[in-house]
mmCIF file of C-alpha atoms in Angstrom:
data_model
loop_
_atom_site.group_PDB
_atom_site.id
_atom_site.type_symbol
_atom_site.label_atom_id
_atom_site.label_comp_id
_atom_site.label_asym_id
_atom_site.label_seq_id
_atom_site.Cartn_x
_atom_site.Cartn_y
_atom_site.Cartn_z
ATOM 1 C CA UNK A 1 92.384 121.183 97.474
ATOM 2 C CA UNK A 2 90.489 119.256 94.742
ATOM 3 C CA UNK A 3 87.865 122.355 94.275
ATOM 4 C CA UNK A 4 90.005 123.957 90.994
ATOM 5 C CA UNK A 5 89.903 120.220 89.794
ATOM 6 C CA UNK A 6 86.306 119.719 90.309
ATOM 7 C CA UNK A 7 85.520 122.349 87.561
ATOM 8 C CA UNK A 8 87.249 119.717 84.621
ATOM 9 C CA UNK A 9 85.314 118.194 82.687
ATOM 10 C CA UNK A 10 84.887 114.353 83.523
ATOM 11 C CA UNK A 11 86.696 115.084 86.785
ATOM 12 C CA UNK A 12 83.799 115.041 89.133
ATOM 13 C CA UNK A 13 82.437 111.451 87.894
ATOM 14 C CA UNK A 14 86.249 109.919 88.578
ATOM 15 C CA UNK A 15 86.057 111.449 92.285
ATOM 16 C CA UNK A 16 82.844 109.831 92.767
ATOM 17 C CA UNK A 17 84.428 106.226 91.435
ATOM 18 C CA UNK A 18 86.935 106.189 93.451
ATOM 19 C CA UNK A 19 84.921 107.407 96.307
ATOM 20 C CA UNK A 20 83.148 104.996 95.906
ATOM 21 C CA UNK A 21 86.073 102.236 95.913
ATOM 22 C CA UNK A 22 87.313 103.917 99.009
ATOM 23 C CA UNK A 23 84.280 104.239 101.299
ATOM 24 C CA UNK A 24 84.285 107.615 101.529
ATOM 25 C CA UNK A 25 83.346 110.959 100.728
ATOM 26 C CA UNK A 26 86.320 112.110 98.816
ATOM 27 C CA UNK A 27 84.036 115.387 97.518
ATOM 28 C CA UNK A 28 83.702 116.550 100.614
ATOM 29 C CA UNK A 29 87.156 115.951 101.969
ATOM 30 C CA UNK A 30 88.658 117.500 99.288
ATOM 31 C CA UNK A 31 86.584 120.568 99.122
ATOM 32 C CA UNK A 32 84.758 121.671 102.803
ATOM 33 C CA UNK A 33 86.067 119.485 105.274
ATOM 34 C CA UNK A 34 87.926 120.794 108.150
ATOM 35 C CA UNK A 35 91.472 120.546 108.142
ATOM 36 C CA UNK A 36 91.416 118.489 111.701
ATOM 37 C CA UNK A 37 89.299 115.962 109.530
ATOM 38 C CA UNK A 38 91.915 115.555 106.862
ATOM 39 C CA UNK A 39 94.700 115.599 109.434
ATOM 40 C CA UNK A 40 93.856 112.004 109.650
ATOM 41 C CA UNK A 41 96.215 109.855 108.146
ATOM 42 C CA UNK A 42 93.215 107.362 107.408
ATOM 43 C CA UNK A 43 91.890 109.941 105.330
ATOM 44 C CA UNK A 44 94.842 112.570 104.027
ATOM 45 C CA UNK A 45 95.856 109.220 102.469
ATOM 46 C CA UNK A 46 93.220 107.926 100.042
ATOM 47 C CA UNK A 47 92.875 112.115 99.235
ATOM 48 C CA UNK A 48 96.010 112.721 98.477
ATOM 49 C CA UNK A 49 96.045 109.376 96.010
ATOM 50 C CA UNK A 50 92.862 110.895 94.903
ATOM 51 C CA UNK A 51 94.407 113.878 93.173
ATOM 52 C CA UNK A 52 97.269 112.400 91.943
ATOM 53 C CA UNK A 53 95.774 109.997 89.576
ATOM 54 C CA UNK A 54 93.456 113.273 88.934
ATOM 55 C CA UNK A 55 96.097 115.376 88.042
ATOM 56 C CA UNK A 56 98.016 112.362 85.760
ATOM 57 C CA UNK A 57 94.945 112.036 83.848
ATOM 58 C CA UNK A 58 94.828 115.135 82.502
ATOM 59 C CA UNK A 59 98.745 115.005 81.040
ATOM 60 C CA UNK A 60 97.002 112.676 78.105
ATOM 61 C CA UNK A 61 100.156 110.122 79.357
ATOM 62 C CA UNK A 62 100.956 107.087 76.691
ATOM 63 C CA UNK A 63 103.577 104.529 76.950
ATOM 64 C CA UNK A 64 105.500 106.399 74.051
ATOM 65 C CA UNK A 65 108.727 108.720 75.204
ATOM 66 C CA UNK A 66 111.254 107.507 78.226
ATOM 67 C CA UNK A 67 109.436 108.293 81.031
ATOM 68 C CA UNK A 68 110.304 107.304 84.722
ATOM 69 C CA UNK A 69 107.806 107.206 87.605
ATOM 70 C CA UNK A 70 108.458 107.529 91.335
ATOM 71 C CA UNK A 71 107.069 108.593 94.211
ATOM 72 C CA UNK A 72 107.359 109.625 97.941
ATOM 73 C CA UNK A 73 105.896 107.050 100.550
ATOM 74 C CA UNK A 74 102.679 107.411 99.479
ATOM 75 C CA UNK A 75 102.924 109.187 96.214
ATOM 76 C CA UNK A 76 104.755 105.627 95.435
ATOM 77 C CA UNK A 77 101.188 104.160 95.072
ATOM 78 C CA UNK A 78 100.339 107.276 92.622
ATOM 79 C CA UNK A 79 103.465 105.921 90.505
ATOM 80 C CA UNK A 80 102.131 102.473 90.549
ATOM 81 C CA UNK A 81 98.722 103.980 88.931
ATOM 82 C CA UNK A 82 100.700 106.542 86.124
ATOM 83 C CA UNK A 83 103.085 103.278 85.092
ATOM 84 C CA UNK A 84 99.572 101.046 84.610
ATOM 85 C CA UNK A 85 100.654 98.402 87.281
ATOM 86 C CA UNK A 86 96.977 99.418 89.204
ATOM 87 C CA UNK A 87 94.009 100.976 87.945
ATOM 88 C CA UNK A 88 93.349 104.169 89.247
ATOM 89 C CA UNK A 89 90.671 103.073 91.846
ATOM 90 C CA UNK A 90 92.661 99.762 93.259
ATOM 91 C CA UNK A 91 95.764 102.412 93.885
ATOM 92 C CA UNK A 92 93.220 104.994 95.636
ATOM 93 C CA UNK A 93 91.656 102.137 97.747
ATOM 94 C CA UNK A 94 94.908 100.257 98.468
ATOM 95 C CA UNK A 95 95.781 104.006 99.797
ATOM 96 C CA UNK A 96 92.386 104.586 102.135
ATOM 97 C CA UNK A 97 93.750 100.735 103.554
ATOM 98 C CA UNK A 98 97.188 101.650 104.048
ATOM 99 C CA UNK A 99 95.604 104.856 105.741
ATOM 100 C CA UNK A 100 93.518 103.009 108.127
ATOM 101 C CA UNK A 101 96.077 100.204 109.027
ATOM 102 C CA UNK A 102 98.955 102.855 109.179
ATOM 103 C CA UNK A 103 96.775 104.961 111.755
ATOM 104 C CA UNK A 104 95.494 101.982 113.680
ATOM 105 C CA UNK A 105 99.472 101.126 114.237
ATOM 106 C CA UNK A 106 100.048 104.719 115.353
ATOM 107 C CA UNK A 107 97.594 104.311 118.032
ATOM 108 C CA UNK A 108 99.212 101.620 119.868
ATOM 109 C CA UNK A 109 102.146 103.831 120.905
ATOM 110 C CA UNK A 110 102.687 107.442 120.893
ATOM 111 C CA UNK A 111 105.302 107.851 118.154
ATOM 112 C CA UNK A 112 106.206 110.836 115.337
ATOM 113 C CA UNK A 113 108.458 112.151 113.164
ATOM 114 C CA UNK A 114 110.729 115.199 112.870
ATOM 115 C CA UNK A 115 112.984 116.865 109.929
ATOM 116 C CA UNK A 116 116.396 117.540 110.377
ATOM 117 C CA UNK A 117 117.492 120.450 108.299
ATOM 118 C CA UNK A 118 121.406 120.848 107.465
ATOM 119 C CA UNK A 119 124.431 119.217 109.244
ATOM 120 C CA UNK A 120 127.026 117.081 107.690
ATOM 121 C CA UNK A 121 124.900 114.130 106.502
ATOM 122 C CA UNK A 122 126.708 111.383 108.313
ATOM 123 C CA UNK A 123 126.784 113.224 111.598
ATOM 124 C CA UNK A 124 123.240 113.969 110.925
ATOM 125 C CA UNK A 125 122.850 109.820 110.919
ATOM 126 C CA UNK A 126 124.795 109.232 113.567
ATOM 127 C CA UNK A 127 123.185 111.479 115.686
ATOM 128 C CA UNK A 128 119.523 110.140 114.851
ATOM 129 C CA UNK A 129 120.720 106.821 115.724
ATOM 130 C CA UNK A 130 122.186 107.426 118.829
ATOM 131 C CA UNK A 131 118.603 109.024 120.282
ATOM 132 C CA UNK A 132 117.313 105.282 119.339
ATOM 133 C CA UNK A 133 115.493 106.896 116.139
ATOM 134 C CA UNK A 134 115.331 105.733 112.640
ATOM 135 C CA UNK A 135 116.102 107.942 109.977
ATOM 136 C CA UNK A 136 112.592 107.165 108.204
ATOM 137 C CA UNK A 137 113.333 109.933 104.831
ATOM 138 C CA UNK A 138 115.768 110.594 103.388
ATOM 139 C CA UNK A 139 115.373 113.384 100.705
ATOM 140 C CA UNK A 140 118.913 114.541 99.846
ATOM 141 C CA UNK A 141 119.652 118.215 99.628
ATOM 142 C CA UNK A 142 119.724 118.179 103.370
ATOM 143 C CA UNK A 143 116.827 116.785 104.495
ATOM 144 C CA UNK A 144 116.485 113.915 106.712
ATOM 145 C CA UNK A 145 113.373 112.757 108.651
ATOM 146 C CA UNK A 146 114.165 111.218 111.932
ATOM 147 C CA UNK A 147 111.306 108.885 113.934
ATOM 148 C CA UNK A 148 110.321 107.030 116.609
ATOM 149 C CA UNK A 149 109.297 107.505 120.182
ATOM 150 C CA UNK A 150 107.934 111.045 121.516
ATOM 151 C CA UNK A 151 110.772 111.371 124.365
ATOM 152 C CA UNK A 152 113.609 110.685 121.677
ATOM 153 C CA UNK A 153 112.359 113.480 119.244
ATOM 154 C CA UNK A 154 112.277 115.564 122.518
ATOM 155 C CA UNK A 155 115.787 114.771 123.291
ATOM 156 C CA UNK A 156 117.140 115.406 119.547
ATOM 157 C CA UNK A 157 115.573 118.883 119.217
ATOM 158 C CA UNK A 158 116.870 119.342 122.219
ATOM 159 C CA UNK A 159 120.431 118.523 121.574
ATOM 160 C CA UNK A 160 119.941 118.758 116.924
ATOM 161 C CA UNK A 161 123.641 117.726 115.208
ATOM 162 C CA UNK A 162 126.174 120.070 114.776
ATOM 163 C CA UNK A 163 124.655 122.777 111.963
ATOM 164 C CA UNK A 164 121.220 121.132 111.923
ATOM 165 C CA UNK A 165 117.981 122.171 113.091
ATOM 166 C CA UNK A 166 115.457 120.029 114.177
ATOM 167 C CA UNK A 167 111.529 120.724 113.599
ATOM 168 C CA UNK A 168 108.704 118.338 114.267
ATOM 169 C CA UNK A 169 106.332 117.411 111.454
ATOM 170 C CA UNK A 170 102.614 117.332 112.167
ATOM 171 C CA UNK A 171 101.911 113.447 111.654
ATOM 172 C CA UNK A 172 100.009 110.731 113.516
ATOM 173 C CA UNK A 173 103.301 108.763 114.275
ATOM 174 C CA UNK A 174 106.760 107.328 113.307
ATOM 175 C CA UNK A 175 105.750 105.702 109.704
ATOM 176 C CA UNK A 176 108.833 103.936 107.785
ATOM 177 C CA UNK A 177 109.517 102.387 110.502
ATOM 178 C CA UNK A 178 108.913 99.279 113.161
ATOM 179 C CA UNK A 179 106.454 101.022 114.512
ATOM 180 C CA UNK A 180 104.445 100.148 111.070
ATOM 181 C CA UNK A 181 104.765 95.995 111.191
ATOM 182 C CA UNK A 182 101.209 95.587 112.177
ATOM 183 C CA UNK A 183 100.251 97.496 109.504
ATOM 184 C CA UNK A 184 102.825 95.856 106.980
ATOM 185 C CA UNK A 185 100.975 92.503 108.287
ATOM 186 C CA UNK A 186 97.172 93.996 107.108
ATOM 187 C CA UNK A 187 98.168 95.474 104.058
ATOM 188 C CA UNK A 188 99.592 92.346 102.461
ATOM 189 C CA UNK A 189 96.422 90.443 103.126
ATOM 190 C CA UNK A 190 94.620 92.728 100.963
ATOM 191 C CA UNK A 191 97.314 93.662 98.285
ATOM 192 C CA UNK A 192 97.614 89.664 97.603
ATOM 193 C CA UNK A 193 94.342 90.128 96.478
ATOM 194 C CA UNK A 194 94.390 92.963 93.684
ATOM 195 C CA UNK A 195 95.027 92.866 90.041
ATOM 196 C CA UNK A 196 98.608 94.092 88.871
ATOM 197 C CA UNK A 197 100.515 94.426 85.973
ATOM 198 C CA UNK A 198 103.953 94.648 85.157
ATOM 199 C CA UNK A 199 104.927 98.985 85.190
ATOM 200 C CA UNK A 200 105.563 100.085 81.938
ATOM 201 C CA UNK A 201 107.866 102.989 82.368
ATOM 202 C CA UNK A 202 110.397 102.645 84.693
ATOM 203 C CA UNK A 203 109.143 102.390 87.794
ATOM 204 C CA UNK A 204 111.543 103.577 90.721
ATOM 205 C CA UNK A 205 111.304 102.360 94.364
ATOM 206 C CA UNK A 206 111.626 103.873 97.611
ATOM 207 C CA UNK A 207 113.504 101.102 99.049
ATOM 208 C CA UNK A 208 116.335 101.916 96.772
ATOM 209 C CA UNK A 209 116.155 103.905 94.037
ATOM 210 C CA UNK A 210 115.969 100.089 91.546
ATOM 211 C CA UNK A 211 114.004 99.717 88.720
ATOM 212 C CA UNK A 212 110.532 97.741 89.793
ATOM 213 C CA UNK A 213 110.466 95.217 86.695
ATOM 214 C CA UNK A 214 107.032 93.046 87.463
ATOM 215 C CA UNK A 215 104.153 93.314 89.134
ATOM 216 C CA UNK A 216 104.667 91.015 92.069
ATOM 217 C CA UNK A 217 107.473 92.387 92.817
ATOM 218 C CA UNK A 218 106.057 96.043 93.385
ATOM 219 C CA UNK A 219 103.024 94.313 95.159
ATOM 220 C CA UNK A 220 105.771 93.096 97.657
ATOM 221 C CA UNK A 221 107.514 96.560 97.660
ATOM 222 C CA UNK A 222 104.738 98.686 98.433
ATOM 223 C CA UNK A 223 103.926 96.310 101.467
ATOM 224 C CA UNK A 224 106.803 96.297 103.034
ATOM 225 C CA UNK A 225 107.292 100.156 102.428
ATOM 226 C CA UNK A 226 105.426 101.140 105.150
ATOM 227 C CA UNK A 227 108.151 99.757 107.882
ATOM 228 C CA UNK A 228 111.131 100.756 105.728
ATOM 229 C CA UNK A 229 112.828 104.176 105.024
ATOM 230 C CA UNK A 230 112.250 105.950 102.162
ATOM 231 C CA UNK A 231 115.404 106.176 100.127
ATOM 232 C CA UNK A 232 114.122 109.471 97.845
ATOM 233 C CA UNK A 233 117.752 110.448 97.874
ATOM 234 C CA UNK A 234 118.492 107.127 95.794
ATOM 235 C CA UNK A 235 115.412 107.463 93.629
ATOM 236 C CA UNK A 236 117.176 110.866 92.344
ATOM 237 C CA UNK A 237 120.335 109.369 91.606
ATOM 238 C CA UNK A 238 119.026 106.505 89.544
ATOM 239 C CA UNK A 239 117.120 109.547 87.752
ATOM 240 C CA UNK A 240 120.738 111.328 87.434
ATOM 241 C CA UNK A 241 122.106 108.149 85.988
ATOM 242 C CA UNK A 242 119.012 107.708 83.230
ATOM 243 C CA UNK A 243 119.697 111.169 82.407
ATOM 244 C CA UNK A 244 116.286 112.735 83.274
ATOM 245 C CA UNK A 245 115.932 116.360 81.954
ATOM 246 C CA UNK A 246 112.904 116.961 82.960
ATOM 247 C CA UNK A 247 110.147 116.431 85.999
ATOM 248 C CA UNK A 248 106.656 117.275 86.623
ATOM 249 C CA UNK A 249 105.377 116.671 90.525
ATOM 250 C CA UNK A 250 102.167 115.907 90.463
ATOM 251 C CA UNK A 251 99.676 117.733 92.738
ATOM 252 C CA UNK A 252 99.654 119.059 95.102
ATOM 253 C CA UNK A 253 103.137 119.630 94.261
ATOM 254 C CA UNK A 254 106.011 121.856 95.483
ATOM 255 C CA UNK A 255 108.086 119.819 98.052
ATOM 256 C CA UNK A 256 109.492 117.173 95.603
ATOM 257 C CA UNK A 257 110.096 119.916 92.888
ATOM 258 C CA UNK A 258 112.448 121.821 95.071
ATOM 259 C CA UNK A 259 114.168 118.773 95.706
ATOM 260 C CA UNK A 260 114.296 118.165 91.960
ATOM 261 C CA UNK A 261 116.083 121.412 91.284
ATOM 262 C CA UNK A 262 118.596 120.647 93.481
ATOM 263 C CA UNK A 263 119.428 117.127 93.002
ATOM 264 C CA UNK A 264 119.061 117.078 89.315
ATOM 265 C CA UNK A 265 120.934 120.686 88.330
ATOM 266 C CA UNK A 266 119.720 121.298 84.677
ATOM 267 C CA UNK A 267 116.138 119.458 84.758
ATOM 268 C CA UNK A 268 113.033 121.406 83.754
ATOM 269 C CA UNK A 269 110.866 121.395 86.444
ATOM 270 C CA UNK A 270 107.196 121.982 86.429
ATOM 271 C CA UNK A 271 104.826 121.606 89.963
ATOM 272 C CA UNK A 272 101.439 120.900 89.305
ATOM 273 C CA UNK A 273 99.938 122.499 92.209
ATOM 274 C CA UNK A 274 96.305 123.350 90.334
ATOM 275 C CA UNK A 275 95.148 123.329 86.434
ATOM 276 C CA UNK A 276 96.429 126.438 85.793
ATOM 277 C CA UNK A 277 99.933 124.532 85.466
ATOM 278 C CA UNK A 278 98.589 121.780 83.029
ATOM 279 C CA UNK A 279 99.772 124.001 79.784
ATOM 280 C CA UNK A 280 103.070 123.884 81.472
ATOM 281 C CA UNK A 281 103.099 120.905 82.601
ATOM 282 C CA UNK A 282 102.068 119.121 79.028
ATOM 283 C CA UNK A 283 104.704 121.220 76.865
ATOM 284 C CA UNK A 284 107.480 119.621 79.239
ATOM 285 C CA UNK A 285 106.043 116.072 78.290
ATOM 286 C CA UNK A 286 105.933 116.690 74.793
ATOM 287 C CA UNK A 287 109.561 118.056 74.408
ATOM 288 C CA UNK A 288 110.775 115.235 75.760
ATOM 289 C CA UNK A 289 112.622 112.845 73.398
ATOM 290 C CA UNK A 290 110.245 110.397 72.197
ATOM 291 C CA UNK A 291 112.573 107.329 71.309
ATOM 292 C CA UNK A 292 110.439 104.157 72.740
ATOM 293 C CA UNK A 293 110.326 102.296 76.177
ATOM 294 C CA UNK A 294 112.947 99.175 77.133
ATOM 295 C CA UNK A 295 116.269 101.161 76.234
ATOM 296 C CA UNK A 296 117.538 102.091 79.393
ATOM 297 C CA UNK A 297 115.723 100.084 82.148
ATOM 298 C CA UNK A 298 118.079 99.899 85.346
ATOM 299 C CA UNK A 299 118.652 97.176 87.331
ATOM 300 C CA UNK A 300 120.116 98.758 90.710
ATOM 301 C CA UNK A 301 120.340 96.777 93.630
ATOM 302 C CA UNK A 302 121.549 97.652 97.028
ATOM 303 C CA UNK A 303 123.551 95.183 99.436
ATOM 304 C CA UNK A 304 121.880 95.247 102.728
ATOM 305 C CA UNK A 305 123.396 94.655 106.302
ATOM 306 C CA UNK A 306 122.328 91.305 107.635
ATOM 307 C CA UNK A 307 122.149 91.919 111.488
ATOM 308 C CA UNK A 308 122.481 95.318 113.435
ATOM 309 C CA UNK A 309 126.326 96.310 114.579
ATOM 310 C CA UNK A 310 129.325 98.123 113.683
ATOM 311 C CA UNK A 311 129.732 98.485 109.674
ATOM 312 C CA UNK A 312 133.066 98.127 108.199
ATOM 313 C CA UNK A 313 133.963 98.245 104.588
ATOM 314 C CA UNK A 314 136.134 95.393 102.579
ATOM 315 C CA UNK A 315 139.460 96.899 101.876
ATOM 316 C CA UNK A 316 140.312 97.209 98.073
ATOM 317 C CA UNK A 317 137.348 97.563 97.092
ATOM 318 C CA UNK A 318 136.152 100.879 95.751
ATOM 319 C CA UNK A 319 133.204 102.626 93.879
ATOM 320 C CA UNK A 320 132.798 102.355 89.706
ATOM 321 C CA UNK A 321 134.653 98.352 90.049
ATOM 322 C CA UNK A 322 133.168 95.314 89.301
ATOM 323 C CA UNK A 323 132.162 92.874 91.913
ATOM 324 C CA UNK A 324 131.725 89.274 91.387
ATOM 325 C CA UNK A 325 128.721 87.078 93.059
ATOM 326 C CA UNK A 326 129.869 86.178 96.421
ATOM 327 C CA UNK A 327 132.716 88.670 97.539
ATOM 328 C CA UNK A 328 132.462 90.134 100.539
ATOM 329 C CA UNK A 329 131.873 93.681 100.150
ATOM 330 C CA UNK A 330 132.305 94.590 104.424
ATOM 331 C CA UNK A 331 131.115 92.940 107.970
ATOM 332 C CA UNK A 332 128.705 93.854 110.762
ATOM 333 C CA UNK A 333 130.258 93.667 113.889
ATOM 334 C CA UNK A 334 127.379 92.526 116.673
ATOM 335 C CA UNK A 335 127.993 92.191 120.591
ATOM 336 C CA UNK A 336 128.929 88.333 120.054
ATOM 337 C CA UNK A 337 129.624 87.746 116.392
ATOM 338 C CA UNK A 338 131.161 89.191 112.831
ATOM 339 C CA UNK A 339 128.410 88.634 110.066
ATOM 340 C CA UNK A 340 129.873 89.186 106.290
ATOM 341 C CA UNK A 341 128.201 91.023 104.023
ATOM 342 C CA UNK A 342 128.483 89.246 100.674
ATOM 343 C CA UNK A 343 127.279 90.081 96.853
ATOM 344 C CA UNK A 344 124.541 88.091 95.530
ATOM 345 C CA UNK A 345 124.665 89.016 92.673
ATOM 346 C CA UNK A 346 127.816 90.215 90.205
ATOM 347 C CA UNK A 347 127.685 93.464 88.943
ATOM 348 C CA UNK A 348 129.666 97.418 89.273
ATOM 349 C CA UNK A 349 129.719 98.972 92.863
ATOM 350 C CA UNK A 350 127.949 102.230 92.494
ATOM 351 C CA UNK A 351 128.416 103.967 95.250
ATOM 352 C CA UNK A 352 128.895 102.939 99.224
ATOM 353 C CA UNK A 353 126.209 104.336 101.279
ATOM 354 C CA UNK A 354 127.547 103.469 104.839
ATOM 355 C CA UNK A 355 131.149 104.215 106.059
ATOM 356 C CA UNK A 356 133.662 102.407 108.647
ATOM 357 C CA UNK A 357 132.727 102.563 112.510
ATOM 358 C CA UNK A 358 128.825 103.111 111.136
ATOM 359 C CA UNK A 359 126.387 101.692 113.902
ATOM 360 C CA UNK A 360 123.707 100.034 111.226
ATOM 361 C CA UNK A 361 120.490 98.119 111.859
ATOM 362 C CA UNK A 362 119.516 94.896 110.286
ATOM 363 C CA UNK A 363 118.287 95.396 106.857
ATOM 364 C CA UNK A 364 120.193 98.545 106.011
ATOM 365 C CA UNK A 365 121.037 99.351 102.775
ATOM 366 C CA UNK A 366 125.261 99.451 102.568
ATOM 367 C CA UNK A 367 126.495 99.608 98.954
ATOM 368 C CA UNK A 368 124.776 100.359 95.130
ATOM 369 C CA UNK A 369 125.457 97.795 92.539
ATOM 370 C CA UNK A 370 124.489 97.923 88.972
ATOM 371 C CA UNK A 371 124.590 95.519 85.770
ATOM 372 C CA UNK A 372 127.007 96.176 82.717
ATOM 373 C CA UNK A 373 129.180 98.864 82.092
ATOM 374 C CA UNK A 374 126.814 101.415 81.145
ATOM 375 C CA UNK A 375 125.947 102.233 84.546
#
C-alpha cells in the first residue's frame, strides 16, 4: 500500500516520524507485511492515518480557497490533520491509540459488523433495530452498516429487509457502538493531553454532518466517535448545502468517491488511490474558486432523543420553518413515561431524520436545525 509512496521524495523520512510517534514499524506494515498482520485493527489504524496525511501532503494544501474536510470514522482523524487542528504525527498516534483501545474493547465480547445493501431506508432501520443491532454507518446511497452481537448479524442475514442484502464485513467487532465505551473511556485520557487548534477549513463531523468550530470541541468529538454512529450520509448533505463541486478522497481511496458521485450529482471527483492520481488530483484543487475562508461556515445542529422509546413528531411543524429555543419539536414514548424533545437552540428545521412510530435509542439524532435563512 504505501510502496508507490515510498519512492517520493521526502516521503520515506515522514513514515519514519510518525513511526516513530506510533511505536511501530509503519515501513514494514505498509510495504511486506502479511495481510493477517494488518487485519489488526491496532495496526490497519495508525496505517491507514499514515497515508492519509501522506497523500494530503503532497496536494501543496494552504488555507486559501473554500475547502471542507471530513472524514469516515477514522479518516475523521485524517481531517483533523488536513484542517491543522493536529500535527500530522499527534493525528497518526492518536490513531495507533484508538487502534489499540478499540481492539482491546473488541476482545471482551465477540461482536462485528455487516452492510446492508438496498431496501427502503426506513425499513432497512427498522429492521436492524429489531435484531437488537445498531445501525453503526450510515453512508447514504443505500448503504447502511448494521452491528452488534455475532448471533444478531446471523439472524439478519438470515432474514435481510425487504430488497436488501446483507454481507458481513471483515472487522474485529461492532465499532460505533456500546460495545466501544471502554475504549471511549482510554482515549479521552490521552486526547486531554495533546495540542489542538481550532480547524481552519470547515471541518465536518461524523456525529452530524455540523461544522467543528474549535479545537476542544473536535477533541471531544473524536472521543466520543468511537461509541456513536457515523452519520456520513449527513456529512454529504451539509457538503450539498455549501455547494461543494468538487472532492478528492484521499488514499487509499475509492469507497467514499463512489459515494460522492452519487450523493453530490455534478461534483468532480478525483480518488487518490496512488501518485499517479496527484496531477489529477491537484488540477481539481486549483480550479476551485479561490474566494477566502469564514464565508460560509455552517452551524448545523441535530436535536437528539433524550431516552430510548417510541418517536413521534410535533404536529405543525414541518421542514425549511423556523423554530424558536424551547419548542417541542416531538416525544419519546418509554415503557413508563413521555420525555419531550425540545430545541435548545432557535434556528430553521432542516430536515427530520426520524418518523412517527420510530423505535429510537437514547442519544439519537431526530431533526437538522440550522442558523439564518441562508441555510
Amino acid at each position: 500500500m504505501l510502496a508507490p509512496w515510498l519512492e517520493l521524495p521526502g516521503v520515506g523520512e515522514q513514515l519514519s516520524g510518525l513511526s516513530e510517534a506510533t511505536g511501530l514499524d509503519l515501513h514494514r506494515l505498509g510495504t511486506t507485511a502479511s495481510a493477517e498482520e494488518i487485519k489488526d485493527t491496532a495496526v490497519t489504524q495508525p496505517l491507514l492515518l499514515a497515508l492519509g496525511v501522506i497523500a494530503a501532503g503532497q496536494l501543496d494544501l494552504d488555507d486559501t480557497g473554500e475547502r471542507v474536510v471530513a472524514g469516515h470514522s477514522v479518516g475523521e482523524l485524517t481531517a483533523a490533520a488536513v484542517s491543522g487542528a493536529l500535527a500530522p504525527a499527534d493525528a497518526v498516534a492518536l490513531a495507533a491509540r484508538r487502534g489499540a483501545e478499540m481492539a482491546a474493547a473488541c476482545a471482551l465480547t465477540p461482536t462485528g459488523m455487516s452492510a446492508v445493501l438496498g431496501g427502503d431506508p426506513d425499513e432497512v432501520l427498522a429492521r436492524i433495530e429489531e435484531a437488537g443491532l445498531t445501525p453503526a454507518n450510515r453512508n447514504g446511497a443505500g448503504q447502511i452498516v448494521a452491528a452488534g452481537a455475532i448471533d444478531a448479524l446471523e439472524k439478519l442475514a438470515a432474514e435481510p429487509p425487504a430488497g436488501a442484502r446483507v454481507r458481513p464485513l471483515a472487522v474485529a467487532g461492532a465499532f460505533h457502538t456500546h460495545y466501544m465505551a471502554p475504549a471511549a473511556e482510554s482515549l479521552a485520557q490521552y486526547a486531554g493531553g495533546l495540542h489542538v487548534g481550532d480547524p481552519r477549513p470547515i471541518l465536518l463531523s461524523n456525529a452530524d454532518g455540523a461544522a467543528v468550530l474549535t479545537g476542544p470541541q473536535l477533541i471531544d468529538r473524536l472521543v466520543r466517535q468511537v461509541t456513536l454512529p457515523v452519520r456520513w450520509d449527513l456529512c454529504l448533505h451539509s457538503c450539498a448545502d455549501l455547494g461543494v463541486s468538487g472532492v478528492v478522497e484521499l488514499a487509499p481511496g475509492g469507497v467514499l468517491a463512489g459515494i460522492a458521485k452519487r450523493e453530490l450529482p455534478g461534483a468532480e471527483v478525483v480518488a487518490l488511490k496512488t501518485p499517479e492520481d496527484l496531477g489529477r488530483a491537484r488540477t481539481l484543487i486549483a480550479s476551485r474558486p479561490q474566494h477566502g475562508q469564514g464565508e460560509h461556515t455552517p452551524e448545523f445542529r441535530v436535536v437528539v432523543t433524550p431516552a430510548k422509546g417510541v418517536f413521534t413528531r410535533a404536529e405543525a411543524i414541518e421542514e425549511g420553518q423556523q423554530v424558536a429555543r424551547g419548542t417541542r419539536l416531538g416525544t419519546v414514548q418509554t415503557n413508563r413515561d413521555e420525555h419531550p424533545i425540545v430545541v435548545a437552540e432557535a434556528g430553521v428545521l432542516t430536515e427530520w431524520l426520524r418518523n412517527d412510530g420510530d423505535i429510537v435509542p437514547a442519544g439519537l439524532p431526530v431533526a437538522r436545525l440550522a442558523n439564518g435563512s441562508e441555510y
